[in-house]
XYZ file of C-alpha atoms in Angstrom:
659
model
C 0.074 0.003 0.068
C 1.317 3.409 -0.774
C 0.851 6.762 -2.451
C 1.898 7.158 -6.027
C 2.429 10.287 -8.436
C 3.959 11.057 -11.620
C 4.233 13.126 -14.780
C 5.017 12.908 -18.452
C 5.921 16.178 -20.195
C 5.731 14.885 -23.700
C 7.273 17.942 -25.300
C 9.190 20.355 -22.884
C 9.919 19.403 -19.327
C 9.644 22.364 -16.856
C 12.865 22.892 -14.863
C 10.729 22.554 -11.597
C 9.149 19.201 -12.506
C 11.527 17.230 -10.220
C 10.586 19.511 -7.281
C 6.929 19.298 -8.140
C 7.100 15.345 -8.007
C 8.691 15.560 -4.655
C 6.097 17.858 -3.441
C 3.419 15.612 -4.715
C 4.953 12.647 -2.862
C 5.325 14.570 0.243
C 1.595 15.476 0.178
C 0.891 11.716 0.216
C 3.413 10.936 3.011
C 0.713 9.435 5.421
C -0.120 6.929 2.683
C 3.341 5.490 2.783
C 5.595 6.837 5.762
C 8.063 3.947 5.466
C 10.052 4.777 2.417
C 10.140 7.145 -0.540
C 11.395 6.591 -4.118
C 11.764 8.633 -7.317
C 12.772 7.783 -10.866
C 13.081 10.321 -13.918
C 14.067 9.844 -17.486
C 13.202 11.604 -20.693
C 10.470 13.975 -19.418
C 8.800 11.113 -17.275
C 8.811 11.135 -13.550
C 7.433 8.280 -11.089
C 7.284 8.702 -7.377
C 6.108 6.519 -4.552
C 5.511 6.931 -0.636
C 5.629 3.304 0.627
C 3.775 1.668 3.495
C 5.618 -1.657 3.924
C 3.282 -4.602 4.208
C 4.717 -7.439 2.453
C 8.477 -7.867 2.148
C 9.620 -5.155 4.572
C 13.185 -5.096 3.041
C 14.725 -2.730 0.577
C 13.740 -5.346 -2.234
C 10.238 -3.791 -2.153
C 11.635 -0.219 -2.869
C 9.883 1.558 -5.667
C 9.913 2.810 -8.418
C 11.100 -0.432 -9.778
C 12.782 -1.334 -12.966
C 12.258 -4.509 -14.719
C 15.365 -6.856 -15.264
C 14.924 -6.866 -19.107
C 15.096 -3.027 -19.177
C 11.493 -2.695 -20.574
C 9.536 -1.421 -17.811
C 9.713 1.122 -14.958
C 6.657 0.841 -12.421
C 5.098 2.273 -9.298
C 2.326 0.428 -7.695
C -0.200 1.050 -4.890
C -2.174 -1.865 -3.565
C -1.686 -5.693 -3.081
C -1.864 -8.538 -5.779
C -2.692 -11.345 -3.246
C -2.035 -14.289 -5.382
C 1.573 -13.185 -6.197
C 2.984 -16.462 -4.860
C 1.105 -18.573 -7.489
C 2.088 -16.285 -10.242
C 5.698 -16.278 -8.996
C 5.789 -20.068 -9.364
C 4.569 -19.799 -12.927
C 7.132 -17.118 -13.765
C 9.992 -19.146 -12.016
C 9.045 -22.093 -14.242
C 9.526 -19.776 -17.195
C 13.143 -18.823 -16.080
C 12.460 -15.665 -13.835
C 14.380 -15.215 -10.682
C 13.548 -12.847 -7.794
C 15.681 -11.170 -5.203
C 12.948 -10.368 -2.592
C 9.610 -12.083 -1.358
C 6.957 -9.386 -2.138
C 4.528 -8.866 -4.866
C 5.949 -5.866 -6.666
C 8.874 -7.794 -8.225
C 6.336 -10.413 -9.442
C 3.985 -7.902 -10.877
C 6.827 -6.306 -12.927
C 7.985 -9.675 -14.121
C 4.547 -10.610 -15.085
C 4.393 -7.499 -17.245
C 7.688 -8.487 -18.858
C 6.344 -12.075 -19.602
C 2.889 -11.352 -20.719
C 2.527 -7.516 -21.383
C -0.495 -5.686 -20.299
C -2.610 -9.110 -20.332
C -0.789 -9.919 -17.094
C -3.418 -7.751 -15.276
C -6.072 -10.367 -15.936
C -4.066 -12.887 -13.810
C -3.979 -10.458 -10.666
C -6.311 -11.014 -7.716
C -6.076 -8.021 -5.733
C -6.497 -4.207 -5.506
C -4.233 -1.903 -7.348
C -3.363 1.278 -8.988
C -0.331 0.940 -11.474
C 1.707 3.401 -13.499
C 3.909 1.541 -16.033
C 6.293 3.234 -18.383
C 7.365 1.375 -21.427
C 10.931 2.629 -21.968
C 11.595 1.381 -25.600
C 8.068 2.311 -26.731
C 7.836 5.708 -24.869
C 4.358 4.942 -23.705
C 2.641 5.350 -20.333
C 0.140 3.016 -18.921
C -2.277 3.745 -15.878
C -4.146 0.616 -14.546
C -6.879 0.546 -12.039
C -8.192 -2.623 -10.384
C -11.381 -4.223 -11.356
C -13.752 -2.942 -8.681
C -12.043 0.491 -7.912
C -10.743 -0.329 -4.464
C -7.767 1.827 -5.061
C -7.965 5.381 -6.517
C -6.031 6.771 -9.452
C -6.652 10.425 -10.832
C -5.099 11.839 -13.922
C -5.051 15.059 -15.855
C -3.997 15.915 -19.368
C -2.730 19.503 -19.173
C -1.745 20.687 -22.722
C 0.929 18.266 -23.841
C 1.584 16.991 -20.238
C -0.032 14.239 -18.208
C 0.030 14.186 -14.423
C -1.457 11.558 -12.187
C -1.640 10.576 -8.578
C -3.445 8.463 -5.777
C -5.151 11.676 -4.581
C -5.981 15.142 -6.118
C -3.739 16.927 -3.694
C -0.709 15.266 -5.332
C -1.885 16.619 -8.685
C -2.037 20.029 -7.216
C 1.704 19.993 -6.611
C 2.286 20.412 -10.327
C 2.211 24.266 -10.583
C 1.963 24.462 -14.389
C -1.798 23.555 -13.768
C -4.472 25.891 -12.459
C -7.300 23.909 -10.724
C -10.772 25.040 -11.776
C -14.113 23.699 -10.454
C -16.235 21.682 -12.884
C -19.903 22.764 -12.107
C -21.289 19.671 -13.441
C -19.429 17.784 -10.902
C -20.687 20.032 -8.160
C -24.238 19.125 -9.220
C -23.335 15.531 -9.187
C -21.884 15.830 -5.643
C -25.053 17.727 -4.323
C -27.450 15.005 -5.715
C -25.556 11.968 -4.501
C -22.883 13.089 -2.014
C -19.893 12.190 -3.890
C -18.548 12.507 -7.537
C -18.505 9.411 -9.524
C -15.808 8.271 -12.054
C -14.785 9.347 -14.591
C -15.322 12.947 -13.324
C -13.478 14.910 -10.605
C -14.312 18.026 -8.922
C -11.680 19.723 -11.325
C -12.237 20.448 -14.965
C -9.776 18.513 -17.110
C -9.031 15.839 -14.402
C -10.547 12.419 -14.339
C -10.678 9.358 -12.093
C -9.533 6.157 -14.007
C -12.808 3.869 -13.952
C -12.303 0.544 -12.432
C -11.369 -2.304 -14.685
C -9.652 0.027 -17.104
C -6.314 1.006 -18.269
C -5.346 4.280 -19.858
C -2.589 4.075 -22.655
C -0.903 7.252 -23.295
C 1.262 7.191 -26.599
C 4.366 9.524 -27.311
C 1.940 11.701 -29.379
C -1.838 11.974 -29.990
C -4.597 11.441 -27.391
C -4.780 8.626 -24.721
C -6.805 5.666 -25.251
C -9.035 4.157 -22.436
C -9.229 0.276 -22.525
C -11.670 -1.764 -20.613
C -10.103 -5.044 -19.506
C -12.835 -6.413 -17.199
C -16.672 -6.015 -16.771
C -19.162 -7.498 -14.284
C -21.620 -7.685 -17.100
C -20.060 -10.790 -18.522
C -20.894 -12.658 -15.302
C -24.293 -10.837 -14.993
C -25.543 -12.000 -18.266
C -24.708 -15.747 -17.690
C -26.592 -17.383 -14.892
C -25.756 -20.418 -12.760
C -27.925 -23.477 -13.209
C -26.727 -25.809 -10.469
C -28.620 -26.697 -7.303
C -28.752 -24.290 -4.231
C -26.702 -26.569 -1.893
C -23.896 -26.837 -4.645
C -23.963 -23.031 -4.998
C -23.811 -22.565 -1.276
C -20.716 -24.868 -0.955
C -18.991 -23.005 -3.760
C -19.658 -19.651 -2.013
C -18.318 -20.700 1.095
C -15.179 -22.201 -0.516
C -14.581 -18.946 -2.556
C -14.942 -16.873 0.493
C -12.519 -18.953 2.650
C -10.022 -18.562 -0.210
C -10.570 -14.965 -0.800
C -10.440 -14.091 3.016
C -7.347 -16.106 3.564
C -5.592 -14.437 0.675
C -6.160 -11.132 2.377
C -4.495 -12.110 5.551
C -1.128 -12.391 3.770
C 1.007 -9.819 5.276
C 4.300 -9.392 7.215
C 2.434 -7.019 9.711
C -0.504 -7.486 12.126
C -3.972 -7.755 10.497
C -7.384 -6.945 11.879
C -11.133 -6.738 10.913
C -13.641 -4.023 11.303
C -16.632 -5.474 12.833
C -20.033 -3.817 12.771
C -22.174 -6.701 13.928
C -23.895 -6.812 10.544
C -24.093 -9.878 8.285
C -21.020 -9.081 6.057
C -18.481 -8.026 8.577
C -19.519 -10.796 10.872
C -19.146 -13.252 8.105
C -15.602 -11.964 7.476
C -14.584 -12.253 11.061
C -16.262 -15.619 11.416
C -14.620 -17.400 8.541
C -11.168 -15.891 9.377
C -11.402 -16.764 12.906
C -11.936 -20.416 11.946
C -9.905 -20.922 8.876
C -7.047 -18.300 9.046
C -4.996 -20.179 11.705
C -4.617 -17.151 13.939
C -6.475 -15.131 16.544
C -8.417 -12.379 14.911
C -8.491 -8.796 16.370
C -11.838 -7.025 15.792
C -12.594 -3.193 16.085
C -15.990 -1.586 16.347
C -17.237 2.049 16.511
C -20.325 2.997 18.536
C -22.314 6.161 19.398
C -23.704 7.675 22.724
C -27.138 8.071 21.155
C -28.800 4.437 21.586
C -30.724 4.863 18.181
C -27.420 4.959 16.239
C -25.389 2.496 18.335
C -24.750 -1.002 16.996
C -21.746 -1.720 19.266
C -23.563 -4.188 21.479
C -24.484 -6.288 18.388
C -20.826 -6.362 17.416
C -19.620 -7.218 20.806
C -22.099 -10.072 20.955
C -20.727 -11.443 17.644
C -17.167 -10.987 18.744
C -17.918 -12.833 21.980
C -19.695 -15.676 20.073
C -16.607 -15.928 17.746
C -13.876 -15.531 20.559
C -12.121 -12.678 18.669
C -9.930 -10.124 20.441
C -12.211 -7.153 20.421
C -12.104 -3.359 21.005
C -14.857 -0.847 20.969
C -14.845 3.036 20.710
C -17.815 5.097 21.464
C -18.086 8.316 19.486
C -19.637 11.663 20.671
C -19.972 15.157 19.167
C -16.757 16.089 20.729
C -14.800 13.410 18.748
C -16.590 14.440 15.566
C -15.692 18.143 16.453
C -11.976 17.109 16.344
C -12.320 15.355 12.973
C -14.120 17.887 11.002
C -11.525 20.767 10.919
C -9.443 18.312 8.745
C -12.369 17.088 6.514
C -11.086 19.067 3.487
C -7.629 17.559 3.789
C -8.903 14.016 4.528
C -11.308 14.216 1.362
C -9.448 16.421 -1.148
C -12.463 16.541 -3.324
C -16.067 17.346 -2.071
C -17.298 14.240 -0.145
C -20.573 13.961 1.842
C -20.734 10.698 3.472
C -20.764 11.612 7.085
C -19.974 8.041 8.101
C -16.448 9.017 7.092
C -16.123 10.442 10.587
C -16.500 7.147 12.572
C -14.706 5.273 9.917
C -11.570 7.534 10.503
C -11.888 7.168 14.248
C -12.228 3.461 14.241
C -9.123 3.312 11.823
C -7.270 5.516 14.322
C -8.154 2.917 17.070
C -7.179 -0.074 14.837
C -3.801 1.637 13.952
C -2.629 1.227 17.540
C -2.641 -2.596 17.259
C -2.513 -3.605 13.472
C -1.061 -2.185 10.148
C -3.774 -3.953 7.973
C -7.418 -4.040 8.582
C -10.224 -5.812 6.629
C -13.472 -4.116 5.840
C -16.615 -5.891 4.664
C -17.829 -3.580 1.848
C -19.597 -4.872 -1.244
C -22.041 -7.296 0.273
C -24.980 -5.164 -0.278
C -24.088 -4.704 -4.130
C -23.275 -8.301 -4.618
C -26.122 -9.893 -2.695
C -29.070 -7.175 -2.976
C -28.761 -6.051 0.641
C -29.806 -2.415 0.601
C -33.202 -1.537 2.187
C -33.764 0.977 -0.662
C -33.993 -1.824 -3.289
C -37.154 -3.130 -1.608
C -38.565 0.256 -1.094
C -37.984 1.206 -4.783
C -39.456 -1.956 -6.085
C -42.598 -1.320 -3.875
C -42.916 2.236 -5.192
C -42.441 1.134 -8.747
C -45.269 -1.540 -8.453
C -47.507 1.194 -7.081
C -46.570 3.673 -9.759
C -47.186 0.960 -12.521
C -50.868 0.680 -11.460
C -51.467 4.417 -12.008
C -52.471 5.234 -15.491
C -50.139 7.686 -17.310
C -52.826 10.280 -17.673
C -53.488 10.272 -13.831
C -49.671 10.537 -13.277
C -49.451 13.749 -15.771
C -52.507 15.261 -14.150
C -51.131 14.740 -10.547
C -47.807 16.335 -11.378
C -49.416 19.354 -13.109
C -51.862 19.780 -10.192
C -48.944 19.894 -7.633
C -46.976 22.230 -9.800
C -49.970 24.727 -9.980
C -50.417 24.445 -6.328
C -46.731 25.434 -5.989
C -46.143 22.677 -3.434
C -42.495 23.386 -3.196
C -42.965 26.875 -1.911
C -45.741 25.840 0.536
C -43.664 23.057 1.896
C -40.591 25.134 2.299
C -42.737 27.701 4.170
C -44.215 25.123 6.382
C -40.735 23.415 7.026
C -39.230 26.742 8.222
C -42.066 27.139 10.819
C -41.259 27.136 14.350
C -44.757 28.002 16.024
C -45.140 27.112 19.566
C -47.599 24.382 18.835
C -45.587 22.755 16.018
C -48.641 22.882 13.579
C -46.346 24.046 10.517
C -43.886 21.264 11.059
C -46.750 18.829 11.527
C -48.130 19.673 8.244
C -44.909 19.638 6.438
C -43.989 16.139 7.789
C -47.545 14.629 7.334
C -48.859 16.455 4.198
C -46.699 18.571 1.957
C -43.444 16.631 2.151
C -45.458 13.563 1.075
C -46.911 15.424 -1.719
C -43.448 16.433 -2.728
C -42.288 12.835 -2.762
C -45.341 11.790 -4.558
C -44.775 14.314 -7.311
C -41.210 12.872 -7.789
C -42.566 9.391 -8.120
C -45.363 10.456 -10.483
C -42.977 12.373 -12.557
C -40.483 9.433 -13.138
C -40.400 8.437 -16.612
C -38.715 5.081 -16.087
C -37.725 2.901 -13.331
C -34.193 4.098 -13.559
C -35.342 7.585 -12.971
C -37.419 6.641 -10.217
C -34.296 5.097 -8.451
C -31.722 7.676 -9.287
C -33.594 11.002 -9.500
C -36.420 10.267 -7.097
C -36.314 10.833 -3.353
C -34.842 7.385 -2.615
C -31.308 8.038 -3.809
C -30.876 11.813 -4.069
C -30.334 14.326 -1.403
C -30.865 17.435 -3.723
C -33.099 16.967 -6.540
C -32.365 18.384 -10.090
C -34.612 21.519 -9.728
C -33.171 22.152 -6.253
C -29.644 22.104 -7.518
C -30.516 24.525 -10.436
C -31.982 26.851 -7.844
C -28.888 26.573 -5.509
C -26.368 27.096 -8.304
C -28.483 29.590 -10.374
C -27.771 27.817 -13.636
C -28.998 24.762 -15.552
C -27.138 21.559 -14.841
C -26.932 18.385 -16.950
C -27.129 14.694 -15.985
C -23.672 13.020 -15.682
C -24.662 9.395 -15.253
C -26.552 6.656 -16.890
C -29.712 5.439 -15.375
C -29.783 2.125 -13.746
C -32.210 0.679 -16.277
C -29.222 0.924 -18.810
C -27.991 -2.154 -17.200
C -29.199 -5.658 -18.021
C -31.437 -7.950 -15.867
C -34.382 -7.454 -13.569
C -35.173 -4.129 -11.859
C -33.389 -5.331 -8.530
C -30.397 -6.570 -10.549
C -30.064 -3.185 -12.231
C -30.055 -1.206 -8.981
C -27.262 -3.594 -7.747
C -25.179 -2.962 -10.868
C -25.782 0.698 -10.784
C -24.501 0.866 -7.157
C -21.548 -1.443 -8.002
C -20.549 1.041 -10.851
C -21.250 4.321 -8.939
C -22.031 4.312 -5.265
C -19.406 1.493 -4.178
C -16.262 3.017 -5.840
C -17.356 6.703 -5.656
C -18.426 6.709 -2.006
C -17.829 3.514 0.030
C -14.371 2.525 -1.278
C -13.248 6.231 -1.280
C -14.291 6.557 2.414
C -12.394 3.405 3.494
C -9.307 4.145 1.479
C -8.947 7.723 2.699
C -9.785 6.951 6.390
C -7.305 3.954 6.604
C -4.544 5.777 4.745
C -4.979 8.986 6.813
C -3.626 6.843 9.755
C -1.057 4.806 7.703
C -2.780 1.479 7.606
C -3.818 -0.556 4.824
C -7.655 -1.216 4.152
C -8.447 -4.609 2.500
C -11.859 -5.508 0.904
C -12.278 -9.366 1.103
C -15.721 -9.504 -0.336
C -14.696 -7.567 -3.413
C -12.479 -10.415 -4.656
C -13.450 -10.251 -8.378
C -14.008 -13.933 -8.397
C -16.714 -13.448 -5.667
C -18.200 -10.591 -7.462
C -18.608 -12.586 -10.722
C -20.125 -15.641 -8.777
C -22.646 -13.335 -6.916
C -23.903 -11.672 -10.143
C -24.165 -15.068 -11.899
C -26.535 -16.325 -9.298
C -30.206 -16.418 -9.943
C -32.014 -13.548 -8.360
C -33.799 -15.775 -5.839
C -30.465 -16.879 -4.369
C -29.451 -13.421 -3.801
C -32.756 -12.267 -2.322
C -34.933 -15.352 -1.442
C -36.511 -17.167 1.393
C -34.230 -15.553 4.126
C -34.667 -12.185 2.321
C -31.765 -10.019 1.108
C -28.428 -11.796 1.070
C -30.186 -15.283 1.108
C -27.185 -17.278 0.116
C -24.721 -15.225 2.218
C -26.900 -15.795 5.259
C -26.971 -19.477 4.731
C -23.281 -19.477 4.935
C -23.005 -17.035 7.786
C -25.571 -19.300 10.032
C -22.984 -22.179 9.915
C -20.605 -20.024 11.857
C -22.692 -17.534 14.107
C -26.065 -18.199 15.660
C -28.800 -16.757 13.569
C -30.598 -15.091 16.614
C -27.683 -12.543 16.745
C -28.897 -11.064 13.333
C -32.653 -11.083 13.999
C -33.151 -7.288 13.682
C -33.922 -4.912 10.981
C -30.868 -3.840 8.740
C -29.581 -0.411 9.676
C -26.979 1.639 7.654
C -23.826 3.225 9.272
C -25.556 6.374 10.147
C -24.299 9.086 12.420
C -26.213 11.590 14.626
C -25.646 14.473 12.225
C -28.725 16.514 13.462
C -27.531 16.352 17.035
C -24.017 17.281 16.155
C -24.789 20.240 13.762
C -27.222 21.575 16.387
C -24.743 21.110 19.196
C -20.969 20.880 19.226
C -20.565 21.600 15.528
C -23.054 24.479 15.260
C -20.254 26.833 14.880
C -19.230 25.303 11.707
C -22.553 25.824 10.052
C -22.564 29.635 11.126
C -19.048 29.893 9.864
C -18.862 28.014 6.532
C -22.600 29.042 5.622
C -22.226 32.540 6.529
C -23.958 34.668 3.856
C -21.006 37.129 3.465
C -18.624 34.085 2.838
C -21.170 32.705 0.214
C -21.720 35.951 -1.293
C -17.839 36.465 -1.867
C -17.386 32.796 -3.077
C -20.024 33.377 -5.763
C -20.846 29.748 -6.419
C -24.175 29.328 -4.465
C -27.323 31.299 -4.324
C -27.336 32.743 -0.797
C -31.097 32.756 -0.515
C -31.145 28.823 -1.378
C -28.541 28.111 1.292
C -30.320 30.296 3.952
C -33.602 28.511 3.221
C -31.868 25.174 3.941
C -30.398 26.459 7.234
C -33.685 27.922 8.181
C -35.535 24.606 7.517
C -32.659 22.753 9.618
C -32.981 24.927 12.520
C -36.687 24.688 12.549
C -36.433 20.898 12.844
C -36.906 19.627 9.429
C -35.269 16.224 9.346
C -35.207 16.411 5.408
C -32.864 19.420 5.537
C -30.149 17.512 7.634
C -28.302 15.858 4.799
C -28.780 18.946 2.414
C -27.092 21.169 5.076
C -24.342 18.542 5.788
C -23.519 18.331 2.084
C -23.218 22.113 1.953
C -21.101 22.367 4.835
C -18.704 19.501 3.644
C -18.428 21.230 0.190
C -17.635 24.634 2.032
C -14.891 22.990 4.212
C -13.372 21.447 0.919
C -13.601 24.801 -0.831
C -12.138 26.863 1.863
C -9.133 24.328 2.069
C -8.498 24.031 -1.558
C -9.891 26.962 -3.590
C -9.455 29.967 -1.223
C -6.042 30.688 -2.830
C -7.749 31.790 -6.042
C -8.192 35.598 -6.034
C -11.551 36.392 -7.764
C -14.556 34.351 -6.822
C -15.620 34.186 -10.582
C -12.275 32.513 -11.383
C -12.941 29.603 -9.064
C -15.554 28.150 -11.365
C -15.240 27.251 -14.988
C -17.299 25.292 -17.426
C -16.368 21.506 -17.725
C -13.588 20.523 -20.014
C -13.313 17.189 -21.383
C -10.005 15.236 -21.881
C -9.314 14.574 -25.477
C -9.500 10.840 -26.378
C -10.302 9.694 -22.832
């Protein structure tokens, strides 16, 4: 695990390029505090900050040059099956000095070219320079566990593990992409291939970018989950259950390979309990587990995790979070997430990572189970709403939307939501009448199932009309709808989340939180073999008699008593309303101050004040909207305040040629 950054000035290399590269790596030091390395030649520069996990010796130092003189490489992540690949390479005559995966990866490229990536089981972001061909390759793992940003600025290409590394290259002036701001406000994160900056992109999962000596870069897809999703298993349920368990045992054990201590995040839910249970039984070592909880009982699932840990016999630690702990985290939110990021569960994820870092250097998370096995509550809710809407004639839907528009329901709802009368009548009408009518209009106005899921109230924090009012300008859609994917409605939602929510939100959150405290986060459920298996299952085995995650639960109940999980599924929510009304109230006052907003020139001040007023009147629907604005403002203050004129801080989106 590490941080990587680099450049290629294809025509004229600036004199300060070496200094910029060193500054870029210095900005990523927490991702790899154990070692630094640089290599530069013919306008190309590669740098790495190393977190030593496998082969702690100097043999793992990067950048690394291949023995045949063909490749120079920097690499972030782990290829867990490197020992098997090494045996194949040794049979072909390759020799190795160390015992880690980096040498093996480089030799694999020498032996098989770019096709070697298809042999890798793991998480990785790789920069590979072909010396003889003068060609640069950027490669990202299949599911997007490891991040990689790149930008083509004139005739130069810069790249890095995080955006802050790109900002070290001073020939580039960062400018905000307004479409990405809209994307963030709607979903709480910015999905690939976009980033917050015009002209800078995230490399999509399962792709490599080929950059030739001249001409535009070429984006190549080397893997797609859709191949598995379109070919369904036909074997019996007991056979598939047995195969799933065997796959998980192998995938989970591979992710225990390290020359440093390893632990597991345990929430007490199905996925993390399954990871901990299988490893406690099959890894051959005592497992350490870590849990975060909250003072507020309605948010606290720590007791469930402690019950699972006791049943399994793991070595367990719990941390209880309050507003004071969050207060200490948020001043650094803009550094932790160097593009706007609105998942507030990043706060406890950072805190539990900090706790784990005292005992281990690698921690396993359990993300991906909901996407792979249809686990999110929103799936059932959306399907129910879709069935109801299907029974309403099109003419009735159209008439209903028109009537609510003529009634000006948004203005009425907003007025009621800001009401703070002594008897709570206005808030009562808002919660029980007008807010429901606003949601009904969203459902009635959806022209397809995909629109109901993505643009309706079930997935969006700010809807399109609200965003246009907030920005004072039209915005355009930046994502495909879920019904562009194959399969049933439920399978389409899983595929949409696998391609958007999982890499853009969940995996970003875990990567930044673990790396911030210099530990490696691994994702055992996101072994690509498990993903392919899950999406090849008939839907009734992903959501069947046992409900969501049917087949996953059948395996889990072999290891942990079923009664420990007989409770409603609950997301990793935090008490934002209480925090932003209490210990963190000053952040709202400061960052959403009308004078600051007016000087910034990005948001319509009246629209922001409306949300603040609704929040302070007790409107629960305003909480996440307010938080997204606050998180954006904390990012903006950290990264864009050095731009002199407010109007210079925002530019129209710029597309990268050929990519």
